[in-house]
Amino acid sequence: MKAEIITVGTEILLGDIVNTNSQFLAKELASIGVEVYYQETVGDNETRLLNLLEEAFKRSDIVITTGGLGPTNDDITKEIAAKYFNQELVFYSDIWENIKSYFEKLGLKPTENNKKQAYFPKDCIILDNPNGTAPGVILKKENKMIILLPGPPKEMIPMFNNSVKSYLQSLTDYKLVSKTLRFIGIGESELEEKLIDIINSQSNPTIAPYAKENEVTLRITAKSKDDEKANDLIKSIEEKIKDRVGKYIYGYDDTTLEETVAKLLVKNNMTIAVSESCTGGMVSSKLIDYPGISQSFIEGCVTYSNEAKMNRLGVKKETLDKYGAVSSETAIEMAVGIAKNLNTNIGLSTTGVAGPGGGTDEKPVGLVYIGIYINGDVKVKKCNFSGSRDKIRNRATNEALNLLRLELLK
C-alpha cells in the first residue's frame, strides 16, 4: 500500500508551528509496511486542498491528513474530504453529547460552532478522541481511503496508535523493519564510496545513508511478512557493512555517542575526570546525560584561563609560555593533571580556538587539541574544524567522546 501524508494549516506554512506530525506518521507507517512517497503541507484554503487531494489520489491508495478538524470556519479538512468523496455531512447526536461531556469535565460549555465537529460524512468510520473535541474519520470509496486526524500531537498520536495503526495493519500482509547504523569519524561521501557496490545492488533490504550533525547514519530496511525473516535480511547486509567500515560504527537506532561512551566506562569500571577549555563543559554535560554514570564520572571542570589551568590542573607556566594554551603539550598536562588530582583512571581534556576571533596564522580558528590519559598512557589528537563557534565546539566535543570510545574499545 502507498500512503501520502498531508498536514493542513496555514500556521505550519508560516513557520509558527513545527510539523512533527509527518515525521511521526512516516515512521509508524513504515513500521507496518505502508510506503510513503509524498508528504505535503497546505494552508486552510478550499481550492488548494481539493486540488491536492485530487493529485494525491492519482499516486497513492491512502491519504492521511492532520489538522483542520476544529470548530472554526478555517477548519475545512473534513468538509473538503466529504466533497471529494461526494458524501453528505450529517449530524451525529451521540458525538455531540460526547463533545458536551468533554467540555463539562473542563468546567466549560461548548459554543454553537462546536456543533460543526459533530457533522460527519454519511458513510464513514468515526475515530474516538478522548483527548480533545475533534473525532477522526476514515472515509473509503472504491480502492481509495482518506484518514482524517486532528492536528495537535497530543490528540493525533493516541488516535493513530489506538485506532488507525491496527486498522491499517489488518489491510497488509507485509511489514517494513528498519535498523539504523550510526557512524562517526567518516563522512557521508567516503562511507558511500566504501559501500557503493552494496548500495547499487540493493533491492530488499534497501540502504539509505543520511548525513547528520557530526555523524552519518545508514538505515537498512527490509520488507517481509514476518519480523524474523526481515531481521535475517538486515543481518546479512549489516555483516557485509561491518566487515568494511565496522570501526566507524558507534551505535544503532536511537543510541547516542555519549550513551555508548558512558556504557563503556561503566562496563569497564573506569573512572574519569574531564578538564575543558574551548568546549566549556560540553563534554561533561554529554556524559552526565547518561543515568548511572555517577559511578564512573568523578568531576568536570572548565579551566578557561591560563591561571585556572595552572592552579586547578598543575599545568606548568613554562609550558604555557613556550607552547601556549592551545597546544598538544598543554592538552596533555591538562589531561594528566585532572586525572592525578582526582585519582581517576582517565583524564580527558580539550583546548582550542573556537572563534570567531582569536586565531592566528600559526593557530587558526578551529584548531583544537584533545588530550587523553588512561592509566599512565597519554595521547593527544590535533584537529582542525571549520564553521561557527557553536559548530567548532560541538565537533570538538564529539571528537573528544569518540577518541575516548576508541581508546576504551582497546
GROMACS .gro file of C-alpha atoms in nm:
model
  410
    1MET     CA    1   0.000   0.000   0.000
    2LYS     CA    2   0.111   0.352  -0.079
    3ALA     CA    3   0.018   0.635   0.154
    4GLU     CA    4   0.053   1.009   0.137
    5ILE     CA    5   0.067   1.248   0.432
    6ILE     CA    6  -0.092   1.592   0.413
    7THR     CA    7  -0.064   1.838   0.701
    8VAL     CA    8  -0.327   2.112   0.686
    9GLY     CA    9  -0.276   2.454   0.839
   10THR     CA   10  -0.160   2.797   0.730
   11GLU     CA   11   0.023   2.830   1.062
   12ILE     CA   12   0.257   2.549   0.951
   13LEU     CA   13   0.333   2.722   0.621
   14LEU     CA   14   0.413   3.043   0.809
   15GLY     CA   15   0.653   2.860   1.040
   16ASP     CA   16   0.451   2.930   1.354
   17ILE     CA   17   0.425   2.556   1.426
   18VAL     CA   18   0.690   2.289   1.372
   19ASN     CA   19   0.546   1.996   1.175
   20THR     CA   20   0.628   1.688   1.383
   21ASN     CA   21   0.314   1.503   1.273
   22SER     CA   22   0.456   1.398   0.936
   23GLN     CA   23   0.771   1.259   1.094
   24PHE     CA   24   0.571   1.054   1.344
   25LEU     CA   25   0.330   0.919   1.084
   26ALA     CA   26   0.602   0.833   0.833
   27LYS     CA   27   0.790   0.625   1.091
   28GLU     CA   28   0.477   0.448   1.212
   29LEU     CA   29   0.354   0.371   0.862
   30ALA     CA   30   0.692   0.232   0.763
   31SER     CA   31   0.688   0.001   1.063
   32ILE     CA   32   0.370  -0.168   0.938
   33GLY     CA   33   0.473  -0.193   0.574
   34VAL     CA   34   0.287   0.109   0.436
   35GLU     CA   35   0.508   0.301   0.194
   36VAL     CA   36   0.513   0.682   0.196
   37TYR     CA   37   0.640   0.851  -0.118
   38TYR     CA   38   0.500   1.202  -0.070
   39GLN     CA   39   0.440   1.446   0.215
   40GLU     CA   40   0.278   1.787   0.167
   41THR     CA   41   0.161   2.085   0.370
   42VAL     CA   42  -0.127   2.301   0.252
   43GLY     CA   43  -0.292   2.605   0.402
   44ASP     CA   44  -0.654   2.646   0.507
   45ASN     CA   45  -0.776   2.703   0.152
   46GLU     CA   46  -1.062   2.504  -0.001
   47THR     CA   47  -0.944   2.514  -0.362
   48ARG     CA   48  -0.582   2.425  -0.289
   49LEU     CA   49  -0.674   2.143  -0.051
   50LEU     CA   50  -0.922   1.994  -0.300
   51ASN     CA   51  -0.666   2.013  -0.580
   52LEU     CA   52  -0.407   1.849  -0.359
   53LEU     CA   53  -0.642   1.561  -0.275
   54GLU     CA   54  -0.703   1.505  -0.645
   55GLU     CA   55  -0.329   1.490  -0.712
   56ALA     CA   56  -0.258   1.272  -0.409
   57PHE     CA   57  -0.513   1.009  -0.502
   58LYS     CA   58  -0.365   0.979  -0.851
   59ARG     CA   59  -0.048   0.833  -0.700
   60SER     CA   60  -0.148   0.692  -0.359
   61ASP     CA   61  -0.403   0.447  -0.219
   62ILE     CA   62  -0.430   0.616   0.120
   63VAL     CA   63  -0.418   0.981   0.218
   64ILE     CA   64  -0.370   1.070   0.584
   65THR     CA   65  -0.434   1.427   0.688
   66THR     CA   66  -0.368   1.606   1.015
   67GLY     CA   67  -0.530   1.933   1.114
   68GLY     CA   68  -0.839   2.124   1.008
   69LEU     CA   69  -1.094   1.935   1.220
   70GLY     CA   70  -1.167   2.217   1.463
   71PRO     CA   71  -1.485   2.425   1.509
   72THR     CA   72  -1.387   2.743   1.324
   73ASN     CA   73  -1.457   2.845   0.966
   74ASP     CA   74  -1.099   2.785   0.854
   75ASP     CA   75  -1.114   2.421   0.973
   76ILE     CA   76  -1.216   2.270   0.640
   77THR     CA   77  -1.044   1.931   0.606
   78LYS     CA   78  -1.348   1.717   0.685
   79GLU     CA   79  -1.574   1.924   0.460
   80ILE     CA   80  -1.335   1.908   0.164
   81ALA     CA   81  -1.281   1.533   0.208
   82ALA     CA   82  -1.657   1.480   0.205
   83LYS     CA   83  -1.685   1.694  -0.106
   84TYR     CA   84  -1.412   1.497  -0.282
   85PHE     CA   85  -1.579   1.165  -0.199
   86ASN     CA   86  -1.921   1.311  -0.284
   87GLN     CA   87  -2.053   1.241   0.066
   88GLU     CA   88  -2.319   1.433   0.255
   89LEU     CA   89  -2.236   1.556   0.605
   90VAL     CA   90  -2.491   1.455   0.866
   91PHE     CA   91  -2.529   1.545   1.233
   92TYR     CA   92  -2.441   1.273   1.490
   93SER     CA   93  -2.620   1.346   1.815
   94ASP     CA   94  -2.411   1.092   2.012
   95ILE     CA   95  -2.090   1.264   1.905
   96TRP     CA   96  -2.237   1.598   2.010
   97GLU     CA   97  -2.313   1.454   2.353
   98ASN     CA   98  -1.952   1.335   2.379
   99ILE     CA   99  -1.828   1.683   2.291
  100LYS     CA  100  -2.052   1.843   2.553
  101SER     CA  101  -1.932   1.593   2.813
  102TYR     CA  102  -1.570   1.677   2.730
  103PHE     CA  103  -1.639   2.046   2.793
  104GLU     CA  104  -1.826   1.970   3.114
  105LYS     CA  105  -1.524   1.785   3.253
  106LEU     CA  106  -1.325   2.103   3.200
  107GLY     CA  107  -1.594   2.312   3.364
  108LEU     CA  108  -1.680   2.480   3.033
  109LYS     CA  109  -1.971   2.500   2.790
  110PRO     CA  110  -1.935   2.437   2.417
  111THR     CA  111  -2.019   2.721   2.183
  112GLU     CA  112  -2.256   2.689   1.891
  113ASN     CA  113  -1.976   2.645   1.640
  114ASN     CA  114  -1.857   2.332   1.824
  115LYS     CA  115  -2.157   2.157   1.670
  116LYS     CA  116  -1.959   2.162   1.347
  117GLN     CA  117  -1.741   1.888   1.495
  118ALA     CA  118  -2.042   1.655   1.526
  119TYR     CA  119  -2.108   1.650   1.150
  120PHE     CA  120  -1.958   1.362   0.953
  121PRO     CA  121  -1.984   1.202   0.611
  122LYS     CA  122  -2.278   0.965   0.599
  123ASP     CA  123  -2.068   0.655   0.524
  124CYS     CA  124  -1.757   0.672   0.739
  125ILE     CA  125  -1.578   0.530   1.040
  126ILE     CA  126  -1.560   0.778   1.326
  127LEU     CA  127  -1.247   0.766   1.545
  128ASP     CA  128  -1.291   0.848   1.913
  129ASN     CA  129  -1.086   1.134   2.056
  130PRO     CA  130  -1.078   1.123   2.438
  131ASN     CA  131  -0.807   1.393   2.438
  132GLY     CA  132  -0.999   1.664   2.254
  133THR     CA  133  -1.321   1.764   2.079
  134ALA     CA  134  -1.232   1.664   1.722
  135PRO     CA  135  -1.302   1.298   1.638
  136GLY     CA  136  -1.111   1.149   1.349
  137VAL     CA  137  -1.258   0.998   1.033
  138ILE     CA  138  -1.188   0.710   0.796
  139LEU     CA  139  -1.363   0.750   0.462
  140LYS     CA  140  -1.341   0.495   0.181
  141LYS     CA  141  -1.454   0.490  -0.179
  142GLU     CA  142  -1.368   0.210  -0.420
  143ASN     CA  143  -0.992   0.149  -0.373
  144LYS     CA  144  -0.916   0.484  -0.215
  145MET     CA  145  -0.913   0.580   0.153
  146ILE     CA  146  -0.867   0.903   0.344
  147ILE     CA  147  -0.792   0.916   0.716
  148LEU     CA  148  -0.852   1.248   0.889
  149LEU     CA  149  -0.667   1.306   1.217
  150PRO     CA  150  -0.662   1.611   1.446
  151GLY     CA  151  -0.363   1.844   1.432
  152PRO     CA  152  -0.244   1.866   1.795
  153PRO     CA  153   0.008   1.583   1.851
  154LYS     CA  154  -0.137   1.507   2.195
  155GLU     CA  155  -0.461   1.415   2.016
  156MET     CA  156  -0.325   1.281   1.688
  157ILE     CA  157  -0.068   1.035   1.828
  158PRO     CA  158  -0.302   0.849   2.066
  159MET     CA  159  -0.570   0.832   1.796
  160PHE     CA  160  -0.327   0.682   1.547
  161ASN     CA  161  -0.184   0.435   1.798
  162ASN     CA  162  -0.519   0.329   1.941
  163SER     CA  163  -0.733   0.318   1.629
  164VAL     CA  164  -0.557   0.371   1.298
  165LYS     CA  165  -0.246   0.157   1.327
  166SER     CA  166  -0.425  -0.172   1.393
  167TYR     CA  167  -0.678  -0.091   1.122
  168LEU     CA  168  -0.406  -0.040   0.862
  169GLN     CA  169  -0.214  -0.346   0.980
  170SER     CA  170  -0.518  -0.558   0.903
  171LEU     CA  171  -0.501  -0.444   0.541
  172THR     CA  172  -0.146  -0.553   0.462
  173ASP     CA  173   0.047  -0.879   0.485
  174TYR     CA  174   0.389  -0.714   0.480
  175LYS     CA  175   0.599  -0.533   0.737
  176LEU     CA  176   0.889  -0.295   0.696
  177VAL     CA  177   1.161  -0.345   0.957
  178SER     CA  178   1.447  -0.097   0.984
  179LYS     CA  179   1.777  -0.082   1.165
  180THR     CA  180   1.994   0.229   1.175
  181LEU     CA  181   2.373   0.208   1.195
  182ARG     CA  182   2.538   0.519   1.340
  183PHE     CA  183   2.886   0.622   1.223
  184ILE     CA  184   3.138   0.876   1.344
  185GLY     CA  185   3.481   0.959   1.209
  186ILE     CA  186   3.383   0.909   0.846
  187GLY     CA  187   3.199   1.142   0.607
  188GLU     CA  188   2.894   1.056   0.401
  189SER     CA  189   3.079   1.059   0.068
  190GLU     CA  190   3.363   0.838   0.196
  191LEU     CA  191   3.117   0.596   0.352
  192GLU     CA  192   2.921   0.572   0.029
  193GLU     CA  193   3.241   0.517  -0.169
  194LYS     CA  194   3.339   0.222   0.051
  195LEU     CA  195   2.992   0.067   0.020
  196ILE     CA  196   2.894   0.174  -0.332
  197ASP     CA  197   2.867  -0.178  -0.477
  198ILE     CA  198   2.644  -0.288  -0.189
  199ILE     CA  199   2.428   0.023  -0.226
  200ASN     CA  200   2.399  -0.015  -0.604
  201SER     CA  201   2.292  -0.379  -0.580
  202GLN     CA  202   2.030  -0.321  -0.310
  203SER     CA  203   1.676  -0.445  -0.355
  204ASN     CA  204   1.550  -0.596  -0.032
  205PRO     CA  205   1.680  -0.475   0.209
  206THR     CA  206   1.730  -0.117   0.095
  207ILE     CA  207   2.015   0.101   0.224
  208ALA     CA  208   1.983   0.474   0.280
  209PRO     CA  209   2.272   0.694   0.404
  210TYR     CA  210   2.198   1.023   0.583
  211ALA     CA  211   2.441   1.294   0.686
  212LYS     CA  212   2.361   1.443   1.026
  213GLU     CA  213   2.536   1.690   1.252
  214ASN     CA  214   2.876   1.539   1.341
  215GLU     CA  215   2.782   1.191   1.220
  216VAL     CA  216   2.645   0.975   0.940
  217THR     CA  217   2.366   0.720   0.968
  218LEU     CA  218   2.286   0.426   0.745
  219ARG     CA  219   1.933   0.290   0.756
  220ILE     CA  220   1.877  -0.070   0.643
  221THR     CA  221   1.512  -0.152   0.571
  222ALA     CA  222   1.377  -0.498   0.491
  223LYS     CA  223   1.029  -0.592   0.372
  224SER     CA  224   0.884  -0.926   0.474
  225LYS     CA  225   0.572  -1.098   0.604
  226ASP     CA  226   0.730  -1.156   0.944
  227ASP     CA  227   0.983  -0.984   1.166
  228GLU     CA  228   1.221  -1.281   1.185
  229LYS     CA  229   1.270  -1.300   0.810
  230ALA     CA  230   1.312  -0.921   0.786
  231ASN     CA  231   1.574  -0.923   1.062
  232ASP     CA  232   1.762  -1.204   0.886
  233LEU     CA  233   1.771  -0.997   0.567
  234ILE     CA  234   1.901  -0.696   0.763
  235LYS     CA  235   2.165  -0.901   0.944
  236SER     CA  236   2.307  -1.033   0.616
  237ILE     CA  237   2.366  -0.682   0.480
  238GLU     CA  238   2.480  -0.548   0.816
  239GLU     CA  239   2.759  -0.806   0.837
  240LYS     CA  240   2.892  -0.702   0.495
  241ILE     CA  241   2.891  -0.337   0.603
  242LYS     CA  242   3.063  -0.412   0.934
  243ASP     CA  243   3.337  -0.606   0.756
  244ARG     CA  244   3.432  -0.290   0.566
  245VAL     CA  245   3.357   0.002   0.795
  246GLY     CA  246   3.275  -0.153   1.131
  247LYS     CA  247   3.536   0.052   1.316
  248TYR     CA  248   3.332   0.367   1.249
  249ILE     CA  249   3.006   0.227   1.391
  250TYR     CA  250   2.944   0.357   1.740
  251GLY     CA  251   2.581   0.253   1.789
  252TYR     CA  252   2.243   0.155   1.650
  253ASP     CA  253   1.898   0.310   1.608
  254ASP     CA  254   1.845   0.583   1.871
  255THR     CA  255   2.173   0.529   2.057
  256THR     CA  256   2.378   0.845   2.111
  257LEU     CA  257   2.756   0.871   2.114
  258GLU     CA  258   2.759   0.984   2.475
  259GLU     CA  259   2.542   0.688   2.575
  260THR     CA  260   2.782   0.448   2.404
  261VAL     CA  261   3.084   0.603   2.577
  262ALA     CA  262   2.915   0.614   2.917
  263LYS     CA  263   2.820   0.247   2.892
  264LEU     CA  264   3.179   0.155   2.809
  265LEU     CA  265   3.306   0.348   3.110
  266VAL     CA  266   3.060   0.177   3.344
  267LYS     CA  267   3.112  -0.166   3.188
  268ASN     CA  268   3.490  -0.141   3.222
  269ASN     CA  269   3.464   0.002   3.574
  270MET     CA  270   3.673   0.305   3.474
  271THR     CA  271   3.664   0.641   3.648
  272ILE     CA  272   3.705   0.965   3.455
  273ALA     CA  273   3.760   1.335   3.517
  274VAL     CA  274   3.733   1.598   3.243
  275SER     CA  275   3.912   1.931   3.205
  276GLU     CA  276   3.777   2.160   2.935
  277SER     CA  277   3.873   2.491   2.788
  278CYS     CA  278   3.719   2.561   2.445
  279THR     CA  279   3.428   2.317   2.494
  280GLY     CA  280   3.328   2.489   2.817
  281GLY     CA  281   3.174   2.189   2.993
  282MET     CA  282   3.001   2.033   2.691
  283VAL     CA  283   3.191   1.703   2.718
  284SER     CA  284   3.100   1.669   3.085
  285SER     CA  285   2.739   1.764   3.018
  286LYS     CA  286   2.705   1.498   2.749
  287LEU     CA  287   2.847   1.226   2.970
  288ILE     CA  288   2.624   1.303   3.265
  289ASP     CA  289   2.315   1.276   3.046
  290TYR     CA  290   2.352   0.902   3.094
  291PRO     CA  291   2.179   0.765   3.407
  292GLY     CA  292   2.422   0.564   3.618
  293ILE     CA  293   2.733   0.749   3.505
  294SER     CA  294   2.795   0.865   3.862
  295GLN     CA  295   2.995   0.551   3.936
  296SER     CA  296   3.244   0.650   3.665
  297PHE     CA  297   3.226   1.026   3.624
  298ILE     CA  298   3.406   1.196   3.913
  299GLU     CA  299   3.438   1.560   3.814
  300GLY     CA  300   3.437   1.801   3.525
  301CYS     CA  301   3.595   2.145   3.535
  302VAL     CA  302   3.616   2.436   3.292
  303THR     CA  303   3.969   2.577   3.311
  304TYR     CA  304   3.936   2.857   3.062
  305SER     CA  305   4.212   3.092   3.173
  306ASN     CA  306   4.583   3.014   3.197
  307GLU     CA  307   4.563   3.078   3.572
  308ALA     CA  308   4.292   2.815   3.609
  309LYS     CA  309   4.496   2.565   3.409
  310MET     CA  310   4.792   2.621   3.638
  311ASN     CA  311   4.609   2.642   3.970
  312ARG     CA  312   4.350   2.369   3.918
  313LEU     CA  313   4.536   2.125   3.692
  314GLY     CA  314   4.900   2.189   3.759
  315VAL     CA  315   4.984   2.290   3.403
  316LYS     CA  316   5.335   2.435   3.410
  317LYS     CA  317   5.382   2.806   3.349
  318GLU     CA  318   5.682   2.720   3.133
  319THR     CA  319   5.456   2.503   2.911
  320LEU     CA  320   5.205   2.783   2.865
  321ASP     CA  321   5.478   3.042   2.800
  322LYS     CA  322   5.663   2.825   2.548
  323TYR     CA  323   5.378   2.646   2.366
  324GLY     CA  324   5.067   2.843   2.454
  325ALA     CA  325   4.730   2.737   2.594
  326VAL     CA  326   4.631   2.586   2.258
  327SER     CA  327   4.895   2.319   2.214
  328SER     CA  328   4.945   1.947   2.239
  329GLU     CA  329   5.172   1.997   2.540
  330THR     CA  330   4.906   2.189   2.732
  331ALA     CA  331   4.635   1.939   2.638
  332ILE     CA  332   4.848   1.655   2.776
  333GLU     CA  333   4.924   1.834   3.102
  334MET     CA  334   4.554   1.917   3.142
  335ALA     CA  335   4.453   1.552   3.099
  336VAL     CA  336   4.727   1.422   3.328
  337GLY     CA  337   4.664   1.694   3.586
  338ILE     CA  338   4.292   1.632   3.627
  339ALA     CA  339   4.344   1.254   3.649
  340LYS     CA  340   4.624   1.281   3.904
  341ASN     CA  341   4.441   1.537   4.117
  342LEU     CA  342   4.128   1.321   4.139
  343ASN     CA  343   4.296   0.980   4.125
  344THR     CA  344   4.091   0.864   3.825
  345ASN     CA  345   4.175   0.605   3.560
  346ILE     CA  346   4.111   0.857   3.283
  347GLY     CA  347   4.173   1.226   3.229
  348LEU     CA  348   4.024   1.391   2.920
  349SER     CA  349   4.099   1.746   2.808
  350THR     CA  350   4.010   1.994   2.535
  351THR     CA  351   4.180   2.319   2.443
  352GLY     CA  352   4.143   2.519   2.123
  353VAL     CA  353   4.045   2.832   1.932
  354ALA     CA  354   3.666   2.830   1.892
  355GLY     CA  355   3.646   3.175   1.731
  356PRO     CA  356   3.513   3.377   1.576
  357GLY     CA  357   3.821   3.582   1.672
  358GLY     CA  358   4.150   3.495   1.837
  359GLY     CA  359   4.301   3.293   1.556
  360THR     CA  360   4.647   3.343   1.406
  361ASP     CA  361   4.830   3.201   1.106
  362GLU     CA  362   5.003   2.955   1.335
  363LYS     CA  363   4.691   2.874   1.537
  364PRO     CA  364   4.382   2.943   1.327
  365VAL     CA  365   4.022   2.940   1.440
  366GLY     CA  366   3.911   2.577   1.457
  367LEU     CA  367   4.239   2.438   1.588
  368VAL     CA  368   4.166   2.206   1.881
  369TYR     CA  369   4.381   1.965   2.081
  370ILE     CA  370   4.228   1.676   2.271
  371GLY     CA  371   4.435   1.509   2.541
  372ILE     CA  372   4.364   1.173   2.698
  373TYR     CA  373   4.533   0.996   2.987
  374ILE     CA  374   4.440   0.633   3.062
  375ASN     CA  375   4.617   0.452   3.344
  376GLY     CA  376   4.954   0.607   3.265
  377ASP     CA  377   4.928   0.613   2.885
  378VAL     CA  378   4.899   0.956   2.729
  379LYS     CA  379   4.780   1.054   2.381
  380VAL     CA  380   4.687   1.378   2.211
  381LYS     CA  381   4.493   1.445   1.893
  382LYS     CA  382   4.519   1.759   1.681
  383CYS     CA  383   4.201   1.864   1.500
  384ASN     CA  384   4.117   2.141   1.256
  385PHE     CA  385   3.747   2.225   1.241
  386SER     CA  386   3.559   2.484   1.040
  387GLY     CA  387   3.232   2.667   1.088
  388SER     CA  388   3.077   2.883   1.355
  389ARG     CA  389   3.185   2.895   1.719
  390ASP     CA  390   2.900   2.662   1.817
  391LYS     CA  391   2.981   2.418   1.539
  392ILE     CA  392   3.350   2.405   1.631
  393ARG     CA  393   3.270   2.345   1.998
  394ASN     CA  394   3.017   2.075   1.914
  395ARG     CA  395   3.255   1.900   1.677
  396ALA     CA  396   3.533   1.915   1.934
  397THR     CA  397   3.302   1.764   2.196
  398ASN     CA  398   3.206   1.476   1.970
  399GLU     CA  399   3.565   1.420   1.864
  400ALA     CA  400   3.672   1.400   2.229
  401LEU     CA  401   3.398   1.148   2.306
  402ASN     CA  402   3.487   0.941   2.002
  403LEU     CA  403   3.858   0.940   2.091
  404LEU     CA  404   3.762   0.816   2.436
  405ARG     CA  405   3.537   0.549   2.282
  406LEU     CA  406   3.814   0.417   2.059
  407GLU     CA  407   4.059   0.403   2.348
  408LEU     CA  408   3.810   0.220   2.569
  409LEU     CA  409   3.747  -0.037   2.297
  410LYS     CA  410   4.118  -0.123   2.300
   0.00000   0.00000   0.00000
